[in-house]
Structures are given as structure tokens and as C-alpha cells.
Short mmCIF file of C-alpha atoms in Angstrom, two decimals:
data_model
loop_
_atom_site.label_atom_id
_atom_site.label_comp_id
_atom_site.label_asym_id
_atom_site.label_seq_id
_atom_site.Cartn_x
_atom_site.Cartn_y
_atom_site.Cartn_z
CA UNK A 1 49.98 19.01 49.71
CA UNK A 2 51.50 16.41 47.38
CA UNK A 3 48.33 14.30 47.67
CA UNK A 4 46.19 17.33 46.78
CA UNK A 5 48.33 18.01 43.68
CA UNK A 6 48.03 14.39 42.61
CA UNK A 7 44.25 14.48 43.05
CA UNK A 8 44.04 17.76 41.12
CA UNK A 9 46.11 16.29 38.30
CA UNK A 10 43.91 13.21 38.15
CA UNK A 11 40.75 15.35 38.06
CA UNK A 12 42.19 17.51 35.27
CA UNK A 13 43.14 14.42 33.28
CA UNK A 14 39.66 12.94 33.71
CA UNK A 15 38.06 16.17 32.47
CA UNK A 16 40.32 16.22 29.39
CA UNK A 17 39.49 12.57 28.73
CA UNK A 18 35.75 13.29 29.01
CA UNK A 19 36.04 16.25 26.64
CA UNK A 20 38.01 14.15 24.18
CA UNK A 21 35.39 11.41 24.34
CA UNK A 22 32.62 13.95 23.80
CA UNK A 23 34.47 15.29 20.80
CA UNK A 24 34.64 11.80 19.32
CA UNK A 25 30.86 11.34 19.68
CA UNK A 26 30.13 14.58 17.81
CA UNK A 27 32.92 14.28 15.25
CA UNK A 28 31.85 15.23 11.74
CA UNK A 29 31.38 12.09 9.65
CA UNK A 30 32.21 11.56 6.02
CA UNK A 31 29.19 11.75 3.74
CA UNK A 32 27.24 8.50 3.57
CA UNK A 33 28.63 7.13 6.84
CA UNK A 34 25.51 7.59 8.97
CA UNK A 35 23.44 4.44 9.52
CA UNK A 36 19.94 4.87 8.00
CA UNK A 37 18.66 1.37 7.24
CA UNK A 38 14.87 1.14 7.25
CA UNK A 39 14.38 4.92 7.21
CA UNK A 40 12.27 6.86 4.69
CA UNK A 41 11.03 10.43 4.90
CA UNK A 42 9.37 10.52 1.45
CA UNK A 43 7.39 7.44 0.38
CA UNK A 44 6.27 5.81 -2.87
CA UNK A 45 5.32 2.28 -3.97
CA UNK A 46 8.06 -0.15 -4.96
CA UNK A 47 9.07 0.06 -8.62
CA UNK A 48 10.57 2.98 -10.53
CA UNK A 49 7.42 3.79 -12.49
CA UNK A 50 4.81 3.08 -9.78
CA UNK A 51 3.47 6.27 -8.26
CA UNK A 52 1.48 7.45 -5.27
CA UNK A 53 -1.21 10.08 -5.54
CA UNK A 54 -3.76 11.89 -3.35
CA UNK A 55 -2.78 10.98 0.21
CA UNK A 56 -5.65 10.59 2.67
CA UNK A 57 -4.12 10.79 6.16
CA UNK A 58 -6.12 9.53 9.11
CA UNK A 59 -4.57 9.72 12.58
CA UNK A 60 -6.04 7.11 14.90
CA UNK A 61 -5.69 8.36 18.47
CA UNK A 62 -6.53 4.90 19.83
CA UNK A 63 -3.37 3.38 18.28
CA UNK A 64 -1.07 6.38 17.83
CA UNK A 65 -0.71 5.46 14.15
CA UNK A 66 -0.90 7.83 11.21
CA UNK A 67 -2.69 5.84 8.52
CA UNK A 68 -1.96 7.21 5.06
CA UNK A 69 -4.28 5.88 2.37
CA UNK A 70 -3.31 6.86 -1.17
CA UNK A 71 -4.20 6.25 -4.80
CA UNK A 72 -1.88 3.71 -6.37
CA UNK A 73 -0.96 4.59 -9.94
CA UNK A 74 0.49 1.94 -12.22
CA UNK A 75 1.54 3.57 -15.51
CA UNK A 76 1.23 0.20 -17.28
CA UNK A 77 -2.55 0.40 -16.77
CA UNK A 78 -2.77 -2.92 -14.90
CA UNK A 79 -4.42 -1.21 -11.92
CA UNK A 80 -6.71 1.82 -11.91
CA UNK A 81 -6.17 3.81 -8.75
CA UNK A 82 -7.10 1.42 -6.00
CA UNK A 83 -6.42 2.54 -2.42
CA UNK A 84 -3.16 1.48 -0.82
CA UNK A 85 -2.35 1.97 2.87
CA UNK A 86 0.95 2.84 4.51
CA UNK A 87 1.25 3.38 8.27
CA UNK A 88 3.73 5.16 10.53
CA UNK A 89 4.15 6.30 14.12
CA UNK A 90 7.13 8.57 13.50
CA UNK A 91 7.32 9.48 9.76
CA UNK A 92 10.60 7.54 9.60
CA UNK A 93 9.51 3.89 9.69
CA UNK A 94 6.63 2.82 7.44
CA UNK A 95 4.56 -0.35 7.11
CA UNK A 96 3.12 -0.81 3.62
CA UNK A 97 -0.12 -2.82 3.26
CA UNK A 98 -0.55 -2.24 -0.46
CA UNK A 99 -4.11 -2.66 -1.78
CA UNK A 100 -6.85 -2.35 0.86
CA UNK A 101 -9.75 -0.88 -1.13
CA UNK A 102 -9.99 -2.49 -4.60
CA UNK A 103 -11.47 -1.32 -7.86
CA UNK A 104 -14.18 -3.26 -9.71
CA UNK A 105 -13.09 -6.55 -11.24
CA UNK A 106 -14.42 -9.04 -13.75
CA UNK A 107 -15.29 -8.92 -17.44
CA UNK A 108 -17.70 -5.98 -17.02
CA UNK A 109 -15.39 -3.90 -14.80
CA UNK A 110 -15.02 -1.18 -17.43
CA UNK A 111 -18.78 -0.54 -17.16
CA UNK A 112 -18.76 -0.33 -13.36
CA UNK A 113 -18.89 3.02 -11.49
CA UNK A 114 -15.88 1.74 -9.51
CA UNK A 115 -13.79 1.00 -12.59
CA UNK A 116 -11.27 3.34 -10.95
CA UNK A 117 -11.20 4.87 -7.49
CA UNK A 118 -10.43 8.45 -6.58
CA UNK A 119 -9.93 10.35 -3.37
CA UNK A 120 -11.94 10.25 -0.17
CA UNK A 121 -11.44 10.18 3.58
CA UNK A 122 -11.71 7.95 6.65
CA UNK A 123 -13.19 8.52 10.11
CA UNK A 124 -13.74 6.41 13.25
CA UNK A 125 -17.26 6.56 14.67
CA UNK A 126 -18.20 6.56 18.35
CA UNK A 127 -18.56 2.76 18.33
CA UNK A 128 -15.04 2.22 16.98
CA UNK A 129 -16.10 1.39 13.42
CA UNK A 130 -14.05 2.95 10.61
CA UNK A 131 -15.93 4.55 7.72
CA UNK A 132 -14.45 5.38 4.31
CA UNK A 133 -16.18 7.70 1.87
CA UNK A 134 -14.58 7.61 -1.55
CA UNK A 135 -15.04 8.36 -5.24
CA UNK A 136 -15.80 5.90 -7.99
CA UNK A 137 -14.67 7.02 -11.46
CA UNK A 138 -15.56 5.51 -14.85
CA UNK A 139 -13.23 6.61 -17.62
CA UNK A 140 -15.28 5.09 -20.44
CA UNK A 141 -18.29 7.14 -19.32
CA UNK A 142 -16.06 10.21 -19.22
CA UNK A 143 -15.03 9.86 -22.87
CA UNK A 144 -18.49 8.87 -24.09
CA UNK A 145 -18.03 5.13 -24.66
CA UNK A 146 -20.80 4.48 -22.12
CA UNK A 147 -24.08 6.33 -22.55
CA UNK A 148 -25.81 8.41 -19.83
CA UNK A 149 -28.70 5.95 -19.74
CA UNK A 150 -26.30 3.32 -18.33
CA UNK A 151 -24.15 5.57 -16.11
CA UNK A 152 -25.63 9.04 -15.57
CA UNK A 153 -22.31 10.64 -14.61
CA UNK A 154 -18.59 9.92 -14.45
CA UNK A 155 -18.12 10.20 -10.68
CA UNK A 156 -20.09 8.74 -7.78
CA UNK A 157 -19.65 8.79 -3.99
CA UNK A 158 -19.34 5.43 -2.20
CA UNK A 159 -19.32 4.25 1.43
CA UNK A 160 -17.44 1.37 3.09
CA UNK A 161 -16.77 0.23 6.68
CA UNK A 162 -13.97 -1.65 8.39
CA UNK A 163 -12.87 -2.89 11.81
CA UNK A 164 -9.12 -2.86 11.04
CA UNK A 165 -8.59 -0.34 8.16
CA UNK A 166 -7.31 -3.15 5.90
CA UNK A 167 -10.43 -5.13 5.00
CA UNK A 168 -13.47 -3.12 3.92
CA UNK A 169 -17.13 -3.90 3.38
CA UNK A 170 -18.60 -1.84 0.54
CA UNK A 171 -22.20 -0.61 0.33
CA UNK A 172 -22.75 0.06 -3.39
CA UNK A 173 -26.50 0.34 -2.84
CA UNK A 174 -25.84 3.54 -0.82
CA UNK A 175 -23.72 5.25 -3.49
CA UNK A 176 -25.00 8.49 -5.00
CA UNK A 177 -24.42 10.95 -7.83
CA UNK A 178 -24.35 14.71 -7.50
CA UNK A 179 -25.75 15.96 -10.80
CA UNK A 180 -22.38 16.96 -12.31
CA UNK A 181 -19.47 15.24 -14.01
CA UNK A 182 -17.21 16.66 -11.27
CA UNK A 183 -18.43 15.12 -8.02
CA UNK A 184 -15.59 13.68 -5.96
CA UNK A 185 -13.14 13.76 -3.05
CA UNK A 186 -15.61 13.38 -0.15
CA UNK A 187 -14.17 14.63 3.15
CA UNK A 188 -15.94 13.44 6.30
CA UNK A 189 -15.65 15.73 9.36
CA UNK A 190 -17.07 15.32 12.88
CA UNK A 191 -18.53 18.61 14.16
CA UNK A 192 -19.24 18.10 17.89
CA UNK A 193 -20.55 21.66 18.43
CA UNK A 194 -23.19 21.51 15.68
CA UNK A 195 -26.70 20.22 16.41
CA UNK A 196 -27.98 18.69 19.61
CA UNK A 197 -25.59 15.72 19.66
CA UNK A 198 -23.00 16.73 17.11
CA UNK A 199 -23.09 16.30 13.36
CA UNK A 200 -21.03 14.74 10.58
CA UNK A 201 -20.34 16.90 7.55
CA UNK A 202 -19.49 15.30 4.21
CA UNK A 203 -17.79 17.88 1.97
CA UNK A 204 -17.70 17.11 -1.77
CA UNK A 205 -15.80 18.79 -4.61
CA UNK A 206 -18.28 19.64 -7.37
CA UNK A 207 -19.94 22.38 -9.42
CA UNK A 208 -22.98 24.47 -8.59
CA UNK A 209 -25.09 27.47 -9.52
CA UNK A 210 -24.02 30.60 -7.64
CA UNK A 211 -25.54 33.99 -8.50
CA UNK A 212 -26.91 32.62 -11.75
CA UNK A 213 -23.75 30.99 -13.07
CA UNK A 214 -22.02 27.64 -12.71
CA UNK A 215 -18.78 27.62 -10.74
CA UNK A 216 -16.69 25.51 -8.41
CA UNK A 217 -18.26 24.74 -5.04
CA UNK A 218 -17.72 22.56 -2.01
CA UNK A 219 -21.06 20.91 -1.31
CA UNK A 220 -22.06 19.74 2.18
CA UNK A 221 -24.16 16.76 3.26
CA UNK A 222 -25.13 16.38 6.95
CA UNK A 223 -25.70 13.29 9.07
CA UNK A 224 -25.96 12.34 12.73
CA UNK A 225 -24.91 8.71 12.25
CA UNK A 226 -23.03 8.46 8.87
CA UNK A 227 -25.94 6.44 7.41
CA UNK A 228 -28.82 8.90 7.05
CA UNK A 229 -28.42 12.26 5.34
CA UNK A 230 -30.21 15.58 5.36
CA UNK A 231 -33.50 16.46 7.02
CA UNK A 232 -35.18 13.55 5.22
CA UNK A 233 -32.75 11.07 6.79
CA UNK A 234 -32.14 9.62 3.34
CA UNK A 235 -29.89 6.56 3.04
CA UNK A 236 -29.16 7.59 -0.55
CA UNK A 237 -29.03 11.39 -0.50
CA UNK A 238 -30.14 13.62 -3.33
CA UNK A 239 -28.87 17.07 -4.23
CA UNK A 240 -31.70 18.60 -2.20
CA UNK A 241 -30.25 16.96 0.92
CA UNK A 242 -27.18 19.19 0.70
CA UNK A 243 -26.16 22.83 0.56
CA UNK A 244 -23.18 24.82 -0.71
CA UNK A 245 -20.59 25.15 2.04
CA UNK A 246 -17.92 27.19 0.21
CA UNK A 247 -17.35 28.78 -3.17
CA UNK A 248 -15.02 31.30 -4.75
CA UNK A 249 -14.90 33.36 -7.90
CA UNK A 250 -12.42 31.12 -9.71
CA UNK A 251 -13.44 28.60 -12.31
CA UNK A 252 -11.13 25.85 -11.09
CA UNK A 253 -12.34 22.89 -9.02
CA UNK A 254 -11.34 22.83 -5.34
CA UNK A 255 -10.05 19.27 -4.95
CA UNK A 256 -9.02 17.16 -1.96
CA UNK A 257 -10.46 19.32 0.80
CA UNK A 258 -9.65 19.33 4.52
CA UNK A 259 -11.63 21.14 7.23
CA UNK A 260 -10.34 21.24 10.80
CA UNK A 261 -9.85 23.38 13.90
CA UNK A 262 -6.30 23.74 15.18
CA UNK A 263 -4.79 25.98 17.85
CA UNK A 264 -7.64 28.46 17.95
CA UNK A 265 -8.26 28.74 14.19
CA UNK A 266 -10.40 27.00 11.60
CA UNK A 267 -8.67 25.89 8.40
CA UNK A 268 -10.11 24.96 5.01
CA UNK A 269 -7.63 23.42 2.57
CA UNK A 270 -8.09 22.50 -1.09
CA UNK A 271 -6.06 22.02 -4.25
CA UNK A 272 -6.73 24.29 -7.22
CA UNK A 273 -7.34 22.20 -10.34
CA UNK A 274 -6.10 24.75 -12.84
CA UNK A 275 -3.21 25.61 -15.14
CA UNK A 276 0.44 25.28 -14.09
CA UNK A 277 1.87 26.99 -12.06
CA UNK A 278 -1.34 28.03 -10.29
CA UNK A 279 -2.44 24.49 -9.42
CA UNK A 280 -1.32 24.52 -5.79
CA UNK A 281 -2.72 23.34 -2.48
CA UNK A 282 -4.19 26.47 -0.90
CA UNK A 283 -5.76 27.20 2.45
CA UNK A 284 -8.18 29.68 4.01
CA UNK A 285 -8.48 30.39 7.74
CA UNK A 286 -10.60 32.13 10.36
CA UNK A 287 -10.27 32.65 14.09
CA UNK A 288 -12.36 30.40 16.33
CA UNK A 289 -14.54 32.80 18.31
CA UNK A 290 -16.11 30.16 20.54
CA UNK A 291 -19.45 30.01 18.74
CA UNK A 292 -21.50 26.81 18.76
CA UNK A 293 -24.66 25.49 17.14
CA UNK A 294 -26.36 27.52 14.44
CA UNK A 295 -24.06 30.51 15.03
CA UNK A 296 -20.94 28.43 14.32
CA UNK A 297 -22.64 26.82 11.35
CA UNK A 298 -23.44 30.23 9.87
CA UNK A 299 -19.95 31.56 10.57
CA UNK A 300 -18.18 28.67 8.82
CA UNK A 301 -20.67 28.63 5.93
CA UNK A 302 -20.06 32.25 4.88
CA UNK A 303 -17.14 32.44 2.38
CA UNK A 304 -16.59 36.08 3.34
CA UNK A 305 -15.43 35.00 6.80
CA UNK A 306 -12.49 32.99 5.47
CA UNK A 307 -9.18 34.89 5.17
CA UNK A 308 -6.63 34.34 2.41
CA UNK A 309 -2.98 34.68 3.48
CA UNK A 310 -0.44 36.77 1.58
CA UNK A 311 1.16 33.45 0.59
CA UNK A 312 -1.99 31.26 0.39
CA UNK A 313 -0.09 28.01 -0.22
CA UNK A 314 2.46 26.28 1.99
CA UNK A 315 4.25 24.65 -0.96
CA UNK A 316 4.52 25.10 -4.71
CA UNK A 317 3.02 23.39 -7.75
CA UNK A 318 5.42 20.48 -7.27
CA UNK A 319 3.41 19.33 -4.19
CA UNK A 320 -0.21 18.64 -5.03
CA UNK A 321 -3.48 17.23 -3.65
CA UNK A 322 -2.34 17.56 -0.04
CA UNK A 323 -4.70 16.63 2.76
CA UNK A 324 -4.17 17.43 6.42
CA UNK A 325 -4.74 15.82 9.80
CA UNK A 326 -3.64 16.42 13.35
CA UNK A 327 -0.98 14.18 14.88
CA UNK A 328 0.17 13.43 18.41
CA UNK A 329 1.10 16.39 20.65
CA UNK A 330 -1.47 18.57 18.83
CA UNK A 331 0.58 18.87 15.67
CA UNK A 332 -0.73 19.42 12.15
CA UNK A 333 0.65 17.38 9.25
CA UNK A 334 0.02 17.91 5.54
CA UNK A 335 0.79 15.12 3.06
CA UNK A 336 0.85 15.80 -0.67
CA UNK A 337 2.56 14.08 -3.54
CA UNK A 338 5.67 15.54 -5.13
CA UNK A 339 5.15 15.39 -8.87
CA UNK A 340 6.81 13.01 -11.28
CA UNK A 341 7.75 14.12 -14.79
CA UNK A 342 6.82 12.89 -18.23
CA UNK A 343 9.28 10.23 -19.36
CA UNK A 344 10.78 10.16 -15.85
CA UNK A 345 13.43 12.65 -16.95
CA UNK A 346 14.26 16.06 -15.49
CA UNK A 347 13.24 17.85 -18.68
CA UNK A 348 9.78 16.28 -18.66
CA UNK A 349 6.53 18.15 -18.01
CA UNK A 350 4.34 17.90 -14.89
CA UNK A 351 2.97 14.36 -14.46
CA UNK A 352 0.24 13.09 -12.11
CA UNK A 353 1.45 11.13 -9.09
CA UNK A 354 4.83 10.81 -7.44
CA UNK A 355 6.15 10.41 -3.89
CA UNK A 356 4.19 11.09 -0.70
CA UNK A 357 5.84 14.05 1.02
CA UNK A 358 4.80 14.92 4.60
CA UNK A 359 5.30 18.46 5.93
CA UNK A 360 4.69 19.84 9.41
CA UNK A 361 2.54 22.96 9.70
CA UNK A 362 3.43 25.90 11.91
CA UNK A 363 1.19 28.78 12.90
CA UNK A 364 2.05 32.48 12.85
CA UNK A 365 0.49 34.92 15.32
CA UNK A 366 -2.22 35.89 12.84
CA UNK A 367 -3.20 32.26 12.24
CA UNK A 368 -1.53 31.88 8.82
CA UNK A 369 0.56 28.78 8.17
CA UNK A 370 4.01 27.83 6.97
CA UNK A 371 5.73 24.47 6.56
CA UNK A 372 8.83 22.98 8.15
CA UNK A 373 10.31 19.47 8.09
CA UNK A 374 8.36 16.93 10.11
CA UNK A 375 9.85 17.04 13.61
CA UNK A 376 10.97 13.41 13.71
CA UNK A 377 12.79 13.68 10.38
CA UNK A 378 14.47 16.92 11.39
CA UNK A 379 15.67 15.46 14.69
CA UNK A 380 16.83 12.20 13.10
CA UNK A 381 19.00 14.02 10.55
CA UNK A 382 21.32 15.43 13.23
CA UNK A 383 24.72 13.88 12.52
CA UNK A 384 26.88 16.39 10.70
CA UNK A 385 28.72 15.13 7.61
CA UNK A 386 31.38 16.71 5.42
CA UNK A 387 31.03 17.71 1.79
CA UNK A 388 34.05 19.03 -0.06
CA UNK A 389 34.11 21.70 -2.74
CA UNK A 390 34.32 20.15 -6.19
CA UNK A 391 34.62 23.27 -8.34
CA UNK A 392 34.24 27.05 -8.23
CA UNK A 393 35.28 29.70 -10.72
CA UNK A 394 36.49 33.29 -10.95
CA UNK A 395 34.62 35.80 -8.85
CA UNK A 396 33.61 33.28 -6.17
CA UNK A 397 35.28 33.58 -2.79
CA UNK A 398 34.77 31.07 -0.04
CA UNK A 399 35.85 30.22 3.47
CA UNK A 400 34.73 27.90 6.20
CA UNK A 401 31.36 29.63 6.68
CA UNK A 402 30.82 31.85 3.62
CA UNK A 403 30.50 31.54 -0.14
CA UNK A 404 30.34 34.94 -1.89
CA UNK A 405 29.34 35.59 -5.51
CA UNK A 406 30.56 39.09 -6.32
CA UNK A 407 29.28 39.33 -9.87
CA UNK A 408 31.63 39.89 -12.81
CA UNK A 409 29.32 39.63 -15.81
CA UNK A 410 29.87 35.88 -16.16
CA UNK A 411 28.18 32.84 -14.72
CA UNK A 412 29.64 32.05 -11.32
CA UNK A 413 29.29 28.64 -9.72
CA UNK A 414 30.16 26.68 -6.62
CA UNK A 415 29.57 22.92 -6.68
CA UNK A 416 29.99 20.30 -4.01
CA UNK A 417 31.15 16.73 -4.55
CA UNK A 418 28.35 14.29 -5.52
CA UNK A 419 25.54 13.64 -3.07
CA UNK A 420 25.66 10.42 -1.10
CA UNK A 421 22.79 7.95 -1.38
CA UNK A 422 21.85 8.68 2.25
CA UNK A 423 18.90 10.84 3.24
CA UNK A 424 20.41 14.29 3.68
CA UNK A 425 19.54 17.57 5.38
CA UNK A 426 21.32 20.63 3.97
CA UNK A 427 21.13 23.95 5.79
CA UNK A 428 22.39 27.35 4.61
CA UNK A 429 21.58 31.06 4.73
CA UNK A 430 21.08 33.18 1.59
CA UNK A 431 21.75 36.93 1.75
CA UNK A 432 21.04 38.86 -1.48
CA UNK A 433 23.18 41.99 -1.66
CA UNK A 434 21.20 43.66 -4.44
CA UNK A 435 17.42 43.68 -5.12
CA UNK A 436 17.89 42.29 -8.64
CA UNK A 437 20.03 39.33 -7.55
CA UNK A 438 19.07 35.83 -8.65
CA UNK A 439 20.38 32.55 -7.30
CA UNK A 440 20.11 29.09 -8.80
CA UNK A 441 20.25 25.98 -6.62
CA UNK A 442 21.24 23.13 -8.89
CA UNK A 443 21.17 19.35 -8.43
CA UNK A 444 22.27 16.58 -10.78
CA UNK A 445 25.09 18.59 -12.38
CA UNK A 446 26.54 15.67 -14.33
CA UNK A 447 30.23 16.21 -15.12
CA UNK A 448 30.01 19.47 -13.13
CA UNK A 449 27.93 20.97 -15.95
CA UNK A 450 25.16 23.39 -14.89
CA UNK A 451 24.26 24.73 -18.34
CA UNK A 452 21.72 22.03 -19.25
CA UNK A 453 20.12 21.66 -15.83
CA UNK A 454 16.77 22.86 -14.56
CA UNK A 455 17.62 24.46 -11.23
CA UNK A 456 15.50 26.06 -8.53
CA UNK A 457 15.61 29.75 -9.43
CA UNK A 458 15.39 32.27 -6.58
CA UNK A 459 14.15 35.65 -7.82
CA UNK A 460 14.47 37.96 -4.82
CA UNK A 461 12.88 40.92 -6.60
CA UNK A 462 9.62 39.08 -7.33
CA UNK A 463 9.78 36.88 -4.24
CA UNK A 464 9.44 33.58 -6.12
CA UNK A 465 11.18 30.24 -6.52
CA UNK A 466 10.62 28.63 -9.93
CA UNK A 467 11.57 25.39 -11.63
CA UNK A 468 11.41 24.80 -15.38
CA UNK A 469 10.97 21.98 -17.87
CA UNK A 470 10.70 21.50 -21.63
CA UNK A 471 7.44 21.12 -23.51
CA UNK A 472 6.57 17.78 -25.10
CA UNK A 473 6.67 16.46 -28.61
CA UNK A 474 5.51 13.07 -29.91
CA UNK A 475 7.81 10.39 -31.26
CA UNK A 476 6.47 6.96 -32.21
CA UNK A 477 3.28 7.71 -30.31
CA UNK A 478 5.16 8.56 -27.12
CA UNK A 479 5.38 12.03 -25.60
CA UNK A 480 8.98 13.09 -24.95
CA UNK A 481 10.57 16.43 -23.97
CA UNK A 482 11.09 18.86 -26.85
CA UNK A 483 14.69 19.80 -26.11
CA UNK A 484 14.74 22.37 -28.92
CA UNK A 485 11.77 24.25 -27.49
CA UNK A 486 11.67 27.04 -24.90
CA UNK A 487 11.75 26.47 -21.16
CA UNK A 488 8.36 26.21 -19.47
CA UNK A 489 7.45 26.73 -15.83
CA UNK A 490 6.73 23.40 -14.11
CA UNK A 491 6.43 24.67 -10.53
CA UNK A 492 6.56 27.94 -8.60
CA UNK A 493 5.96 29.29 -5.09
CA UNK A 494 6.04 32.73 -3.53
CA UNK A 495 7.94 33.64 -0.38
CA UNK A 496 7.89 36.58 2.04
CA UNK A 497 10.76 38.97 1.38
CA UNK A 498 13.46 39.33 4.03
CA UNK A 499 17.03 40.61 4.28
CA UNK A 500 18.31 37.03 4.49
CA UNK A 501 16.81 33.54 4.34
CA UNK A 502 17.62 30.53 6.51
CA UNK A 503 16.98 27.54 4.27
CA UNK A 504 16.73 23.80 4.83
CA UNK A 505 16.68 21.17 2.09
CA UNK A 506 15.61 17.57 2.75
CA UNK A 507 16.74 15.04 0.13
CA UNK A 508 15.54 11.44 -0.08
CA UNK A 509 16.39 9.62 -3.30
CA UNK A 510 15.27 11.76 -6.23
CA UNK A 511 12.85 13.90 -4.19
CA UNK A 512 13.75 17.11 -2.39
CA UNK A 513 11.91 19.77 -0.40
CA UNK A 514 13.32 23.24 0.17
CA UNK A 515 12.05 25.11 3.25
CA UNK A 516 12.42 28.90 3.03
CA UNK A 517 12.79 30.56 6.43
CA UNK A 518 9.29 30.32 7.84
CA UNK A 519 7.60 31.48 4.64
CA UNK A 520 7.21 28.69 2.08
CA UNK A 521 8.35 25.27 0.94
CA UNK A 522 9.15 23.96 -2.52
CA UNK A 523 9.13 20.24 -3.42
CA UNK A 524 10.45 18.76 -6.64
CA UNK A 525 11.53 15.46 -8.18
CA UNK A 526 15.00 15.61 -9.77
CA UNK A 527 15.92 12.31 -11.38
CA UNK A 528 19.64 13.03 -11.79
CA UNK A 529 20.02 14.31 -8.23
CA UNK A 530 21.27 11.13 -6.52
CA UNK A 531 25.06 10.75 -6.44
CA UNK A 532 25.74 13.76 -8.66
CA UNK A 533 27.29 17.20 -8.17
CA UNK A 534 25.15 19.97 -6.72
CA UNK A 535 25.44 23.52 -5.42
CA UNK A 536 24.83 27.08 -6.56
CA UNK A 537 25.30 29.29 -9.57
CA UNK A 538 24.33 32.86 -10.45
CA UNK A 539 24.44 35.08 -13.52
CA UNK A 540 23.93 38.29 -11.53
CA UNK A 541 26.22 37.95 -8.53
CA UNK A 542 25.43 39.96 -5.43
CA UNK A 543 24.76 36.81 -3.36
CA UNK A 544 26.29 35.49 -0.16
CA UNK A 545 25.79 31.98 1.20
CA UNK A 546 26.51 31.42 4.89
CA UNK A 547 26.72 28.48 7.27
CA UNK A 548 26.32 25.72 4.70
CA UNK A 549 26.06 22.48 6.70
CA UNK A 550 25.05 18.88 5.95
CA UNK A 551 23.46 16.25 8.18
CA UNK A 552 22.49 12.59 7.84
#
């Protein structure tokens, strides 16, 4: 009996020790304590003013690598949008190869159709050769310094091949114009169920005549081997070798297209080149009904067959020119660039180029899409860290799991201590108590001041999240924010209305993405965000925040 009691006591002690050890492993860390060396979830070239634009993802199943080509933007004007390449297997660790597809060089470069490069796409053929189709752009032709007799149009489609994705052989003799100034962003797609042996489709953003008027179209060129196009088998195709694949009633160009089949649905993505805040990456979708050959061709080629979701974009204006590709385990990834701002200040207006921001797509039962954090990033950011309250004011009550804004006619705020420099995941639930409630999520609240910031504004009545900026004025030939002027919308996204919203925010440097409960995402660059106060404020009250947690 004594021996049994001793054994029982030893077993109990071992269990307590194991539980204590487990508790140590999962203990909440202080902010900034998690080890993250070599990790990035949002990517841009080295240098504060160097920007990435127009990602062109290409997943190579033979290597398991996601190859992300992008336009390199140097605001000093030293380089004109050559293609860089960055590679990843997990969206956490990246290998940067910098320039792989160069622009024209030499004393006559400004007169070359490849004076600058624009967007395109990459594919691997059945013999293992990589093909890039891309846009050449000549700015001097665009502004009239070069006459049409020398360069007929501003934009031209080019072809190059490679065995390793880093060194490319160009074929300028095969380049072709499309009859319009806007003729760019070629997307190459393999269609195995079209034709006798399959067919390549080259989709090009351009203009065209539809029902007697010019409007935006996506034009299609066909090939069986990537070298000969149309029924004529032309090496240098003409407009007659193509047809109009898709059009809509809007005047804006449909840039940076993607066409793919995923989980029983076809998806067509494009970015609307129009006024802020309508210039978003949109998508259309249709159910795959199992058709092949001419029947599938006809089905995909009829714009009336493509559905438009209630929220037709997966992110707001702050995330532009996204292109999409499948990834391992039959996943769908979209990569756009989160905008920079004029003057690289938070008050600045929308500026081309920024940081590459990958999102993972999810499919609803009806085939519509919504974005979440890329799985690897979400799983990596799993170590809980503590953030302490820095300030709150009258009318705000808070406990371990709840922050409540009752509303007393004054601005109410709750700010946390400054963000660490680590990549951070912030999760919380928003419950609006009244239909007219508004909530502001604020970052970069220097000196705990929220009055001069440009927060993310939740309007639950309209179902929108909006961010603002100031217009520009000119001083000494340089555009700067007009701080005396009115606020202007810089980005906006809609979301599906619910009783409450589970939200996730990913923060990496000065770039953040807010994910809104399976409805929408919202990306933005906030220059004062790193190592500054952040939190919530409201002028209406009637808001409750629950389960606010932080992870690194």
C-alpha cells in the first residue's frame, strides 16, 4: 500500500511538471521577443524609395517554387521598369535575383520600343522551355516626341525564352503592335481542352470596336506552339489573327488579367484603370460545366456567362494590379502591390508602385472569392505576445477580453503601446451596437494623438472601409500634400454586413493588410506605423471590441 501511494505521488508530480513545462512553452511573450530573422511576408526592393509594381506570379510545379516577376520602379529615373525576379517556396523566405529582363540600353534607348517594360506573364512549354510575353513601352512616343512614322504606337508585345528564368533570349523580330495606344499586359494561358491538341491563349489589354463604339476589351490570340498565331500561323500576328475575348460597358481599361480554372469554377481577373477609389482588382467567375472544345470556347467567350459577385474585388484600391496563380496543394494566390504615397508621407496621394502583398484566395459555396492571410504566414505568426494599454478616455470601459465604446458625444479612444518592429498579427472582433456606428482603426498615433491621422474608417451602415489623404500642391516644382485642403479618399473596399466581424491585421514594416471576416481585405501603406501608438477611436460610440490578441 505504501509503495502504491509513493508511485501515485510520483505520477502526480510528473504530470504537474509536464503541465508546468507545457505552460512555459506557450507562455505569452513580450512584444518584439519572437525570433523572425530572414522572414518577410510583404516584399519590396532594397532602398526606401525603390518600389515594386505589377507582380507576375508563375508557380513552377517542377521545382515547387513560386517565381514572382515584377516591375522595378526607381523614382530617380535611373531604371525604367525592367523585370526583377523574387522566388519563394513558403511566402516567408525570399530569394531576390534583381534584374532578369532588361530594358533597352545605349545612346538610342529612348527611341526603342523597349525603352521601358510593362507587365506580361510566363509559362513553361511541354519541352521545359520558359516563355515570357511582355510589354514594351516608349514614353517619348506617348508624349509625341517621337513621330508615328518611327514608332507607330506606344506599346508593343514582345516574346522571350529562357531555360532558368534568370537569363532570357529576346526575339524583337517577333514583336507586334495592336492598332491602339493601349496594347499591353499579355497573359499566356494553356487551354488543354480547346482544339485537337490543346491551345495557348494570349490575352491582351487593349481597346476595340464593340457595337459601333470604342471601349475596353481583352483581345485573344491563339497558338498551338507559342510561335505561330491564328489560322494563318503567323509568326508576327496582325489584328485579324485575334478576336475579342471579353468586354464590358465601362470605359476603363482592364489591366493585368488572369484566366484560370480552380476548384470547379473559371475565374477572370483584371484591374480597373479608372478613378480612385474605383481602380480595384476585380474578378468575374462562372461554374465549370465540363464542356470541352468549341462548346467550352463559346462558353468562356460570352461576357454574359461571367458572374459579378456582390463584392467584386477581394481587396481595396490600396492593392492594385494583382495577378493570380495556383500554388501547391491546389491553392490560389493573388499578388498585388500595396500603394505608396506621394512624398512617402501618410498624407500623400495614391502613388504607383509599392510593396508586393500576397493574399490567399478562398472560395464560397457559390464560387465567389474572399481573401485571407497566406497560410504559411498565418501559421508562422502563432506566438502570442503582450501589448499593454497606453491610453483610454472617458466613456471607454475595458477588461481582459472586451473594449466597449459607449458613446458620450465626444471622441473616445483606446490606444496600445507602440508597435514592435517585428512582423505582427493582430486579431479582434468588432460588434457594432447601432446601425450608424463608425469605428476608426488608427496606426502611427505619434504622441498618442489621433486627430491628425488618416485611419481606416469602418462605416457599418454603408458597409465600407475607407482611408483618406490630402490633395497635392506644388512647391519648388515638387508635389507635396496640401495640408490645408479637404480630405480625399485614397482607398476603399466594401464588405458584407454581419452582426459582428472577426478581423485579422498583418503588419510588416509600414505595410498592413486588414482581413474582414471572410468578406474583404484592405491593404495600405502607413509610414508612421512602425514603433508608434495604435488602436481604435470613435466619434459615435456604440462599438464593442472583443478578443484582441497579438502574435509574432
